[in-house]
Backbone as JSON, one array per atom type, in Angstrom:
{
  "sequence": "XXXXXXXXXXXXXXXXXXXXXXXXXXXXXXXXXXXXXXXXXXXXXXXXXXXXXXXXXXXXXXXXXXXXXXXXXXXXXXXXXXXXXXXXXXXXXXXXXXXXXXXXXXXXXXXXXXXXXXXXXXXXXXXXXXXXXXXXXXXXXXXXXXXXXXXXXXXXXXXXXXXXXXXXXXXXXXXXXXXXXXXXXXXXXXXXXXXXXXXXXXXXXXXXXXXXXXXXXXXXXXXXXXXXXXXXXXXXX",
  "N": [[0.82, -1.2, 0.0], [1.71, 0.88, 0.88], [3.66, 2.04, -1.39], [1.71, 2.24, -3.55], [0.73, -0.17, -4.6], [-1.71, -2.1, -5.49], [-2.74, -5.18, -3.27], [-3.87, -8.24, -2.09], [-4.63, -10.32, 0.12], [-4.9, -13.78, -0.26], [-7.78, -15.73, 0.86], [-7.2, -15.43, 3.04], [-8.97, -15.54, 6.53], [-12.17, -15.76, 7.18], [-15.36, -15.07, 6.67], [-17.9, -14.62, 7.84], [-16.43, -13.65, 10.34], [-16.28, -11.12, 9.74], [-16.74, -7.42, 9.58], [-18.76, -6.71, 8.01], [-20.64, -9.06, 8.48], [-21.36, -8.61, 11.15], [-22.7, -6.08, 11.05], [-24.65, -6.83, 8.73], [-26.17, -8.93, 10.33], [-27.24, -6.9, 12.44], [-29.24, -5.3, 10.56], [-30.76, -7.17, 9.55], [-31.92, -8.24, 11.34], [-33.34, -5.49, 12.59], [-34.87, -5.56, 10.28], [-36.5, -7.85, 10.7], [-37.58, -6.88, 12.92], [-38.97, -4.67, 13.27], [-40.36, -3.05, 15.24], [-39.23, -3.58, 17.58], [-38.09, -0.94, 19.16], [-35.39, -0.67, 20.14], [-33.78, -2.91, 18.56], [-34.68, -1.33, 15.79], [-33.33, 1.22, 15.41], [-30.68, 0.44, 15.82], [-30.35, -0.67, 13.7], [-30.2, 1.05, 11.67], [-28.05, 2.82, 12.22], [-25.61, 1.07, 11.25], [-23.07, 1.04, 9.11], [-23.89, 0.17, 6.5], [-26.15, 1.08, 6.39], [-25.87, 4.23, 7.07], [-27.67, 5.68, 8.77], [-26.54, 8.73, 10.5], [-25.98, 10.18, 13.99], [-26.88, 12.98, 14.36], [-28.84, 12.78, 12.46], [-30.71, 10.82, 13.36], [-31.28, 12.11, 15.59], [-32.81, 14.29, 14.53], [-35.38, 12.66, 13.11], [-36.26, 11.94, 15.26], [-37.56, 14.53, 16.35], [-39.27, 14.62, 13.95], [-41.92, 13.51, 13.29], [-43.1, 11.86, 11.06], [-41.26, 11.63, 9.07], [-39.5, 9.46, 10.76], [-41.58, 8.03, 10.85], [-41.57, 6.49, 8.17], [-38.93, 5.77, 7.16], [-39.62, 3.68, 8.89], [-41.71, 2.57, 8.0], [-40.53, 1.67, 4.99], [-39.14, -0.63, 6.53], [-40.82, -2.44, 7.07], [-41.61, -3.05, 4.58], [-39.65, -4.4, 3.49], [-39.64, -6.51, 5.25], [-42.25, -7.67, 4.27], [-41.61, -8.3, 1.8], [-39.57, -9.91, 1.93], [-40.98, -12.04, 3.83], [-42.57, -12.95, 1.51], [-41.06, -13.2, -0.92], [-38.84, -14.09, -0.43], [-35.25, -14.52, 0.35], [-33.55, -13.29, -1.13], [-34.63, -11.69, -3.53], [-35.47, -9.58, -1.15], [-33.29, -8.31, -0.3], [-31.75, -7.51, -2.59], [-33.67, -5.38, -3.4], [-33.24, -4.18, -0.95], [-30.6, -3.16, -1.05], [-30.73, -1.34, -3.36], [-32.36, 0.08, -2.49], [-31.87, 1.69, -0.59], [-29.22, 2.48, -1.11], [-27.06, 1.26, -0.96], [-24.7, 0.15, -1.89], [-23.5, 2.95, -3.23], [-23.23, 3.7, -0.5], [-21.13, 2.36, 0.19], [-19.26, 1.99, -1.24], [-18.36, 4.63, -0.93], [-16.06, 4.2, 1.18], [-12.57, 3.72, 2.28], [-11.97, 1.25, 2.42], [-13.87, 0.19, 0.4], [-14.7, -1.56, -2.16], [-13.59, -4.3, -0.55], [-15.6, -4.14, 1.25], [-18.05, -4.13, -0.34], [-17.36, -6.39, -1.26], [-17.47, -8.49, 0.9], [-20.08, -8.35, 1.59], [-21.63, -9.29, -0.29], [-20.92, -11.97, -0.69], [-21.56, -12.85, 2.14], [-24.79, -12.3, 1.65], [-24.86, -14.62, -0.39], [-23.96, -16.98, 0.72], [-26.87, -17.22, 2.53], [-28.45, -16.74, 1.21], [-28.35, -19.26, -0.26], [-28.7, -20.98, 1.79], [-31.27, -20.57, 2.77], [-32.57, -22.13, 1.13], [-33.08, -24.58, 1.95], [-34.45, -24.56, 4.02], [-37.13, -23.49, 6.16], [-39.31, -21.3, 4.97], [-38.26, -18.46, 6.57], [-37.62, -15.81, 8.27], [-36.74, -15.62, 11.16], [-35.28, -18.09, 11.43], [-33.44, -17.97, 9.86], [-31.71, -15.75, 10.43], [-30.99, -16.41, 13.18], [-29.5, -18.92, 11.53], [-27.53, -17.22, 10.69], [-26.16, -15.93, 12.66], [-25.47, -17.7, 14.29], [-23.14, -18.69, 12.77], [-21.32, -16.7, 13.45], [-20.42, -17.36, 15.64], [-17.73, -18.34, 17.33], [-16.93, -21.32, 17.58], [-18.0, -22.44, 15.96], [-17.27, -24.84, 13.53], [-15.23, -24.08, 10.26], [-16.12, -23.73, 6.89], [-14.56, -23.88, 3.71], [-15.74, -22.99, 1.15], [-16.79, -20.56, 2.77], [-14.3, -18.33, 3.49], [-12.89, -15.62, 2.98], [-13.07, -13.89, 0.21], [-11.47, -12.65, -3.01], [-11.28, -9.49, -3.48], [-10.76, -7.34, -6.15], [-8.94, -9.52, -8.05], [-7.53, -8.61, -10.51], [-5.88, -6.78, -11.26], [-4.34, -6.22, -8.86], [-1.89, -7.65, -6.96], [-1.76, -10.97, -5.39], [-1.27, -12.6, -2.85], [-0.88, -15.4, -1.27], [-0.28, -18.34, 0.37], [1.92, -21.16, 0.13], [0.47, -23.84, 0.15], [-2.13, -22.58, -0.6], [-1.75, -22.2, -3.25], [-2.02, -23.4, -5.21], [-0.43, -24.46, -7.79], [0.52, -22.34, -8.45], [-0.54, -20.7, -10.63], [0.34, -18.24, -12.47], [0.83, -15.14, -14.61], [3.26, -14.0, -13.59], [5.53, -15.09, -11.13], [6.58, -14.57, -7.71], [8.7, -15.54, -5.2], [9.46, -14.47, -2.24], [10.56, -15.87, -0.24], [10.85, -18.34, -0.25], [13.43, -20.33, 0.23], [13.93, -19.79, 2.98], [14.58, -21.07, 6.42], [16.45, -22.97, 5.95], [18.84, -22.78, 6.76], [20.49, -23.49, 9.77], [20.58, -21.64, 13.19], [22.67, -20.88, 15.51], [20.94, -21.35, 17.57], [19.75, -23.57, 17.01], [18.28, -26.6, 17.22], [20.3, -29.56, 16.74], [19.57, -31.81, 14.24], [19.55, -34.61, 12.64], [19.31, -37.44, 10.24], [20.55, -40.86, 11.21], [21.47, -42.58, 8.67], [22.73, -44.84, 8.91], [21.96, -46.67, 11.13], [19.43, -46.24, 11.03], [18.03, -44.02, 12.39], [16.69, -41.28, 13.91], [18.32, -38.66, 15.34], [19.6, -36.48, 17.89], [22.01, -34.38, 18.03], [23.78, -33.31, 20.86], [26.22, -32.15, 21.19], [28.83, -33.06, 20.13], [31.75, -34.38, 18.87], [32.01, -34.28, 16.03], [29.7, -32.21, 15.72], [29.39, -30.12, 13.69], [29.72, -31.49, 11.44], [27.59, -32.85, 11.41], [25.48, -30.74, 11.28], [25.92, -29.58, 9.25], [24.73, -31.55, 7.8], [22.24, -31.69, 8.47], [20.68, -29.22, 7.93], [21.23, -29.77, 5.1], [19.11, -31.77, 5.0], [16.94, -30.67, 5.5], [16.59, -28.52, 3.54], [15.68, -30.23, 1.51], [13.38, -31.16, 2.65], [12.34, -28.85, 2.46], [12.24, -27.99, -0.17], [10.53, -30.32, -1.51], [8.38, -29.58, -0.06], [7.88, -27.09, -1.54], [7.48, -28.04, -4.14]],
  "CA": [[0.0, 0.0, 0.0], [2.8, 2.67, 0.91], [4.01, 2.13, -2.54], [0.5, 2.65, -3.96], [1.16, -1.29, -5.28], [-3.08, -2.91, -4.5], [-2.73, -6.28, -2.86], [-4.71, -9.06, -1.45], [-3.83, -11.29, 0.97], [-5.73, -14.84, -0.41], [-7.68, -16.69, 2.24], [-7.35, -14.93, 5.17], [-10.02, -15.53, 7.28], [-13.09, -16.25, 7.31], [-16.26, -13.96, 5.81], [-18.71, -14.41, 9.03], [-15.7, -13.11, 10.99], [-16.36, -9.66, 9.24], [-17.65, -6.53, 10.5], [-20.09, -7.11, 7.41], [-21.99, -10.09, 8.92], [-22.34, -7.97, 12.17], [-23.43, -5.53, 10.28], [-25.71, -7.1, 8.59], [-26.85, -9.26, 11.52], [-27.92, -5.91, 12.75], [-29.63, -5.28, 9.68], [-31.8, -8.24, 9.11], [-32.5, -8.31, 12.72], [-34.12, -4.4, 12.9], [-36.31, -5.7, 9.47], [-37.26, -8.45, 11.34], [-38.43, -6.81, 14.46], [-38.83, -3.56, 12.77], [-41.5, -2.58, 15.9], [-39.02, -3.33, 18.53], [-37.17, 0.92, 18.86], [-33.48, -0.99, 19.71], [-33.68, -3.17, 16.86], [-34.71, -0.83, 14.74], [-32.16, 2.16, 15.25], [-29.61, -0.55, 15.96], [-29.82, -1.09, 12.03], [-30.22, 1.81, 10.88], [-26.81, 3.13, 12.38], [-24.81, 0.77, 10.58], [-22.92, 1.64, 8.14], [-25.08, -0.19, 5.51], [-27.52, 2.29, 6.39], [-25.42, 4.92, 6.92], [-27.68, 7.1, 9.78], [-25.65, 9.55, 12.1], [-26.78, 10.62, 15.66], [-27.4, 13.89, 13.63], [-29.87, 12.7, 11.9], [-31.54, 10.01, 14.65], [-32.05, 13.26, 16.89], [-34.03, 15.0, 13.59], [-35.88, 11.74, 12.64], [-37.03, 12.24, 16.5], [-38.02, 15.31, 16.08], [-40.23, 14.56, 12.82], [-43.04, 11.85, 13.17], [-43.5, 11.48, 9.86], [-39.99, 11.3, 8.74], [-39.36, 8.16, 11.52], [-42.81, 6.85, 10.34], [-41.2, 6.78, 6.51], [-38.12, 4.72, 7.54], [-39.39, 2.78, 9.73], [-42.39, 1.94, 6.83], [-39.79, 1.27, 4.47], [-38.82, -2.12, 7.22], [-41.87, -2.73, 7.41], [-42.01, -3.39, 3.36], [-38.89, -5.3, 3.66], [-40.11, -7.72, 6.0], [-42.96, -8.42, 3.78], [-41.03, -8.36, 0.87], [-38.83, -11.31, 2.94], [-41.5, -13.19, 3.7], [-43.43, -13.64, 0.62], [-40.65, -13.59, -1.88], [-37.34, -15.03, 0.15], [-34.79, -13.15, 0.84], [-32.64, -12.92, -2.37], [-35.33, -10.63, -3.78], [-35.52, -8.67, -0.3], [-32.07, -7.93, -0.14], [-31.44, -6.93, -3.97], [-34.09, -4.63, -3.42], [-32.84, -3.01, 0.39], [-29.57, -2.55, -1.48], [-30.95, -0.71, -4.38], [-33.35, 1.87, -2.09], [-30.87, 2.33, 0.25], [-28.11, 3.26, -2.08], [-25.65, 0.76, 0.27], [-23.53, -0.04, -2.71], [-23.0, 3.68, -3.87], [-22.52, 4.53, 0.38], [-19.97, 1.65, 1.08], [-18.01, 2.29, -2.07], [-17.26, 5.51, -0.16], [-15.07, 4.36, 2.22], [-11.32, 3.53, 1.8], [-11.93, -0.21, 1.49], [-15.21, -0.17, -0.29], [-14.5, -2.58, -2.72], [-13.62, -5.06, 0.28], [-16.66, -4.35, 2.23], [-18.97, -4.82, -1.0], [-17.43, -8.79, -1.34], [-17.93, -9.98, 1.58], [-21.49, -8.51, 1.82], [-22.1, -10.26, -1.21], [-20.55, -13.53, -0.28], [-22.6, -13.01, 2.38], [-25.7, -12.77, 1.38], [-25.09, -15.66, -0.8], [-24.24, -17.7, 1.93], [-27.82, -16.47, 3.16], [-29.31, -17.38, 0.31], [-27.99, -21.01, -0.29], [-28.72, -21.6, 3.2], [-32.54, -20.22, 2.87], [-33.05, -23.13, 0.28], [-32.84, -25.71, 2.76], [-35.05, -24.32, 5.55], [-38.85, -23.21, 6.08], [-38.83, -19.42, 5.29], [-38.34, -18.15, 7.95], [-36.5, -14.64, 9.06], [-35.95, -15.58, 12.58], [-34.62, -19.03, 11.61], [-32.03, -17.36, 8.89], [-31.19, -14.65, 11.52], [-30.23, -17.39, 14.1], [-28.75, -19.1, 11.76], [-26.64, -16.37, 11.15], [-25.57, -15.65, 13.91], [-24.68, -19.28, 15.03], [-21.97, -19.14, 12.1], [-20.28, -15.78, 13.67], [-20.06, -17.86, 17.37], [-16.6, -18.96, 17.31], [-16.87, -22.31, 17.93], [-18.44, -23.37, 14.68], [-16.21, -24.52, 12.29], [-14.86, -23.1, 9.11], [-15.76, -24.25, 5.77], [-13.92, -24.04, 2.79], [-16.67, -21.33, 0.77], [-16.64, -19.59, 3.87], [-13.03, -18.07, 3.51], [-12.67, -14.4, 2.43], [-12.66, -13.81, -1.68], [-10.3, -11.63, -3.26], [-12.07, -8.18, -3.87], [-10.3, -7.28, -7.06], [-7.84, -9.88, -7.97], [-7.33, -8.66, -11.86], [-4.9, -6.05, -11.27], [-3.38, -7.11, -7.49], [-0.88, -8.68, -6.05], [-2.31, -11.86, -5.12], [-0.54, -12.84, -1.86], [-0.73, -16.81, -0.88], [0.61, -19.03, 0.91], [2.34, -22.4, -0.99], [-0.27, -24.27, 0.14], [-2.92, -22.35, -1.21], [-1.11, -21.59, -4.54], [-2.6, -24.17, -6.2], [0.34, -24.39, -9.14], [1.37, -20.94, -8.82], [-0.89, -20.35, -11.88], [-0.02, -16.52, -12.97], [1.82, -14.87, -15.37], [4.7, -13.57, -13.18], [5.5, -15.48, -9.71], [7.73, -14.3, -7.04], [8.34, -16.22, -3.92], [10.59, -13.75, -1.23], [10.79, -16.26, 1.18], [11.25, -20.35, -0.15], [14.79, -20.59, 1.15], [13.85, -19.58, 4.49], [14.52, -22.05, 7.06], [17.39, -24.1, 5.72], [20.06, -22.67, 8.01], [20.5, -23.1, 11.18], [21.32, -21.01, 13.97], [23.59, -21.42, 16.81], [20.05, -21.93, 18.43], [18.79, -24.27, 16.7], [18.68, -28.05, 17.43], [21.31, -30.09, 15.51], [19.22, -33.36, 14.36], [19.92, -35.05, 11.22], [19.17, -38.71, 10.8], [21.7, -41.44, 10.96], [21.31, -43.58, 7.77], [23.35, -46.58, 9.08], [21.22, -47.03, 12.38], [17.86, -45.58, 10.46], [16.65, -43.63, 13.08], [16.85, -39.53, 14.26], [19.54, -38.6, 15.99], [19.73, -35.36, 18.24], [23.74, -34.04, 18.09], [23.77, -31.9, 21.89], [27.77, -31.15, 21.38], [29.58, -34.17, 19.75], [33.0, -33.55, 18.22], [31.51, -33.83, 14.68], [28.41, -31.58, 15.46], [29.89, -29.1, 12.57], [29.2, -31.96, 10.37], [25.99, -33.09, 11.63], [24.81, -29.42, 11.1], [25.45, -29.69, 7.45], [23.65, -32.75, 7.21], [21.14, -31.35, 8.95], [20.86, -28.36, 7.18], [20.76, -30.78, 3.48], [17.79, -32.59, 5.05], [15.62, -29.14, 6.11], [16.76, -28.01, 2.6], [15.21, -31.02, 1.04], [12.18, -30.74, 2.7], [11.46, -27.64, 2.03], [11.9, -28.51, -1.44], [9.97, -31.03, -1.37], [6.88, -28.59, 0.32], [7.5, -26.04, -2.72], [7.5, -28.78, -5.61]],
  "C": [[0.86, 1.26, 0.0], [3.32, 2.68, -0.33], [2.88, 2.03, -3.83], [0.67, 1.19, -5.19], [-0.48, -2.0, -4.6], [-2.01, -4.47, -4.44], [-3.86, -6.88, -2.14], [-4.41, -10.11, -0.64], [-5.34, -12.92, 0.44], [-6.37, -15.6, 0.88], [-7.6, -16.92, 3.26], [-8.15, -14.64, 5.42], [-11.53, -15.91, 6.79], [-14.59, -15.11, 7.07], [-17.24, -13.92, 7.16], [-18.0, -13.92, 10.43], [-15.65, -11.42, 10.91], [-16.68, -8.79, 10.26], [-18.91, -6.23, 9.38], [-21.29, -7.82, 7.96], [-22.25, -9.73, 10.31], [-23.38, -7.11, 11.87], [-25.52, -5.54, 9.79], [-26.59, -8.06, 9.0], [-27.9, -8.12, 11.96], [-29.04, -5.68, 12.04], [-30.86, -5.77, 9.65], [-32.79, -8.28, 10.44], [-33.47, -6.94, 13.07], [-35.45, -4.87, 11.37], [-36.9, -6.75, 10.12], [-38.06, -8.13, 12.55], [-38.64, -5.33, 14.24], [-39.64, -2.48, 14.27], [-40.39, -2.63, 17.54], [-37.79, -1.79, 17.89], [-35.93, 0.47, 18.61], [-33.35, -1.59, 18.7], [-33.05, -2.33, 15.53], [-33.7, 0.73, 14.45], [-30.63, 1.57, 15.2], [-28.9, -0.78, 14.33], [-29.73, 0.42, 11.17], [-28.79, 2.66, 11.18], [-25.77, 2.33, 12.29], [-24.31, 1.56, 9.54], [-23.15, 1.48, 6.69], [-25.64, 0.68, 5.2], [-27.48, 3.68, 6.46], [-26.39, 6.58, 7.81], [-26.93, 7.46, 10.5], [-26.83, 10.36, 12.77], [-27.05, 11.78, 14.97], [-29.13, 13.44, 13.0], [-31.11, 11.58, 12.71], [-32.34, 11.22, 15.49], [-33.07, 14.23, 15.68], [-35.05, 13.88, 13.48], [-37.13, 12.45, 14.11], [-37.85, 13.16, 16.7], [-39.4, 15.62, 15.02], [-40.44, 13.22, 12.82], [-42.75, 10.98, 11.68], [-41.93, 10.55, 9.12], [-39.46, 9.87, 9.15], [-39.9, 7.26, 10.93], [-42.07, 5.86, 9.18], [-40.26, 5.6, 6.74], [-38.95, 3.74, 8.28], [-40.95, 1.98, 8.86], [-41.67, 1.05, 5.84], [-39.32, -0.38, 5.09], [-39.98, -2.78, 6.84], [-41.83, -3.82, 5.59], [-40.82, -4.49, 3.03], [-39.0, -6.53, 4.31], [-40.91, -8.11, 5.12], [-42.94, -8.78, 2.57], [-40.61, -10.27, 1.11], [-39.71, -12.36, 2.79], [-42.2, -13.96, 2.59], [-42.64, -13.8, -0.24], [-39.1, -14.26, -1.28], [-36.71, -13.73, 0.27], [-34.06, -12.39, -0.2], [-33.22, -11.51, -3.14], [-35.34, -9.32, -2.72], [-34.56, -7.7, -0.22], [-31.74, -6.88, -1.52], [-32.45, -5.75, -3.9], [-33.74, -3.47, -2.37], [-31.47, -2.65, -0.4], [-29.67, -0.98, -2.32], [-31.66, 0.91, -3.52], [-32.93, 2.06, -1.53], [-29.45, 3.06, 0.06], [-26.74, 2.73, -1.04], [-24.87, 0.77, -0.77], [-22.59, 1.22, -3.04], [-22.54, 4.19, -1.82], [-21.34, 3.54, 1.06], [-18.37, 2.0, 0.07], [-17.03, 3.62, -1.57], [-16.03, 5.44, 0.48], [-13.77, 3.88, 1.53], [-11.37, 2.21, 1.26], [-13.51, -0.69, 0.94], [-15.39, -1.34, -0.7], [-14.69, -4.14, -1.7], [-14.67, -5.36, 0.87], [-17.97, -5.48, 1.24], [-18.99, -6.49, -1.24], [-17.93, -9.16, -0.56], [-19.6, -9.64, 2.05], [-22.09, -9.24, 0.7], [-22.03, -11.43, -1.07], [-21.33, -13.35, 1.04], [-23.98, -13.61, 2.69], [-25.89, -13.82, 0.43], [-25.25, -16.78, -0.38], [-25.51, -17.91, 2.6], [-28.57, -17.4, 2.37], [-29.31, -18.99, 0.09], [-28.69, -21.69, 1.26], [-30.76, -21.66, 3.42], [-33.36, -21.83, 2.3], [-33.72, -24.13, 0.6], [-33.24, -25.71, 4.48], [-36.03, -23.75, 4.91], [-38.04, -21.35, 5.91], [-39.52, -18.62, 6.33], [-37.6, -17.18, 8.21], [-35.9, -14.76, 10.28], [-35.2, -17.17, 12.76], [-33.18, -18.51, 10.66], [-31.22, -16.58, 9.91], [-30.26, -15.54, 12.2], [-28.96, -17.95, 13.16], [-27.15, -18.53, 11.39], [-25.46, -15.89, 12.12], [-24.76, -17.36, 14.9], [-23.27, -19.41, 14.03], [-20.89, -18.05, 12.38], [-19.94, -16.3, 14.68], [-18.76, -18.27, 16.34], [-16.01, -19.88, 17.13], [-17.27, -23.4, 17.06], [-17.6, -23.49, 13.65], [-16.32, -24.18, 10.92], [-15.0, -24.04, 7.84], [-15.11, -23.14, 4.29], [-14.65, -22.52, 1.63], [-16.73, -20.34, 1.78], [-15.6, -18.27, 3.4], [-13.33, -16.73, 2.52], [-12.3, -14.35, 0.93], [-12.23, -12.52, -1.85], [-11.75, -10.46, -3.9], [-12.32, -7.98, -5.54], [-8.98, -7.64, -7.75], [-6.99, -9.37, -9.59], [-6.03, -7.76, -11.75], [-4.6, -5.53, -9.82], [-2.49, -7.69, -7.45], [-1.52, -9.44, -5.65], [-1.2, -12.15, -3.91], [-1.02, -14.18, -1.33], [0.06, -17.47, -0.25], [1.05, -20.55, 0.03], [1.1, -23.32, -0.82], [-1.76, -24.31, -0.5], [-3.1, -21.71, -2.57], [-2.01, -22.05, -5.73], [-1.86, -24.25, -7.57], [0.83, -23.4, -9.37], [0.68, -20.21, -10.67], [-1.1, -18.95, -12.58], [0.71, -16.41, -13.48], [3.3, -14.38, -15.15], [4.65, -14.04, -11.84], [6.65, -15.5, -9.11], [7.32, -14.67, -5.47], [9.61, -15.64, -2.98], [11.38, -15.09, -0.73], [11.15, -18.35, 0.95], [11.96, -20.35, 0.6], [14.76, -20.21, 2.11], [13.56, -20.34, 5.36], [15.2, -23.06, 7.13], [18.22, -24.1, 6.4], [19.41, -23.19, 9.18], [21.01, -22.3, 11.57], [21.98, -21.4, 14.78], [22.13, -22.38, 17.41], [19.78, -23.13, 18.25], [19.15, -25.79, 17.34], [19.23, -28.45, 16.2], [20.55, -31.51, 15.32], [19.26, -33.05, 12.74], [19.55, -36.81, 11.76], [20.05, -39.75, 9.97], [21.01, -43.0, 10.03], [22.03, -44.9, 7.98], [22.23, -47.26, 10.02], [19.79, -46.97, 12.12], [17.36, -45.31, 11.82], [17.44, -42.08, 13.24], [17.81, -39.49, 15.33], [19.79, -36.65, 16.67], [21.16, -35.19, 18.7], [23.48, -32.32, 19.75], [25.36, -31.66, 22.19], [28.99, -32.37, 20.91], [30.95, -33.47, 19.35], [32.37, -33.28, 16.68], [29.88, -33.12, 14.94], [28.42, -30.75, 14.28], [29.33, -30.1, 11.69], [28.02, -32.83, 10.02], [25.15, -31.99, 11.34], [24.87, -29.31, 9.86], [24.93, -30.5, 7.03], [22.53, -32.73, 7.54], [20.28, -30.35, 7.95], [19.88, -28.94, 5.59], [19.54, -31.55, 4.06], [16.53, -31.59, 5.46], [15.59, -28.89, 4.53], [15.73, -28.95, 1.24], [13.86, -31.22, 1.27], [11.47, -29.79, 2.33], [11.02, -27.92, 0.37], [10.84, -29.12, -1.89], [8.21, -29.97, -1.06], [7.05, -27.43, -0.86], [7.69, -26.73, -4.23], [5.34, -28.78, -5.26]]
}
């Protein structure tokens, strides 16, 4: 970034880890209960929704104005229930103008993926349950607890990988399939240090062998060394 170079880090983390799917926890949760007050200001001062305490303390001030928003849920909920949510959503985006107020911010782009991945998540998930807002909500919210594990679609998608830096780890390279690939860091890990432990393994005896100060430790450390070096290899073939 300080060299005005975009990047992406592949794969890091997890999309219900966001501050999207609190977000729009919040969200779903004030159209669903549009009648309870916390709820419903709760969502509307996201930044989805983009009210400030400025404008909460006018709303207050003007019935009508409150009424208006808080009609608008109202049409969302029954949007929700009779057509799912895919429709609900594509439509709260559109009259709320979230896309043109998230693109504002510095990482716009970012925010818009993972509310999309998301609500796709949302959607796939709707398929395969009664429609239901307060069973989607939950289970929502059961996939930001901590404790549930992580699948594989889950995992954060690259914003805008076309003209990025793609940043991976070997594991998740998958073939290194791009037109120019630079890896800082392979050869890191072949030395040793003073610190390190000296094990190498003794091919006459076949088994591992920890060297804590022999006379030939010098040349257990280069055989050590050639067998880290080999592995690694081995993990970047």
């Amino acid at each position: 970034d300080a060299r005005g170079v975009p990047a992406v880090l592949h794969g890091a983390g997890n999309v219900f880890d966001t501050p999207e799917a609190a977000e729009l926890q919040r969200v779903l949760t004030g159209i669903c209960e549009h009648n309870r007050e916390d709820r419903f200001r709760s969502a509307l001062v996201t930044d989805l929704l983009g009210v400030t305490a400025s404008q909460l303390e006018a709303a207050d001030a003007d019935a009508s104005a409150w009424e208006t928003r808080r009609r608008r849920f109202r049409e969302y909920a029954d949007t929700w229930q009779r057509n799912g949510f895919m429709p609900m959503f594509r439509w709260l985006l559109a009259r709320e103008q979230i896309l043109e107020r998230l693109l504002g911010f510095v990482d716009g782009e970012r925010r818009l993926t993972n509310l999309f991945h998301l609500a796709e998540q949302l959607q796939a998930e709707s398929l395969h349950r009664p429609p239901s807002m307060v069973a989607l909500i939950r289970w929502l919210a059961d996939q930001r607890a901590a404790m549930i594990p992580r699948q594989e679609d889950q995992l954060l998608r690259l914003e805008s990988d076309a003209r990025a830096v793609n940043i991976l780890t070997i594991h998740r390279s998958k073939g290194l399939e791009f037109p120019i690939v630079f890896c800082p860091f392979t050869w890191d890990g072949s030395r040793l240090t003073a610190a390190d432990e000296v094990r190498y393994h003794d091919t006459e005896k076949e088994r591992t062998v920890l060297d804590l100060g022999s006379d030939r430790i010098e040349e257990h450390r280069r055989q050590a060394e050639t067998e880290q070096l080999a592995e690694n290899l081995r993990l970047l073939y």
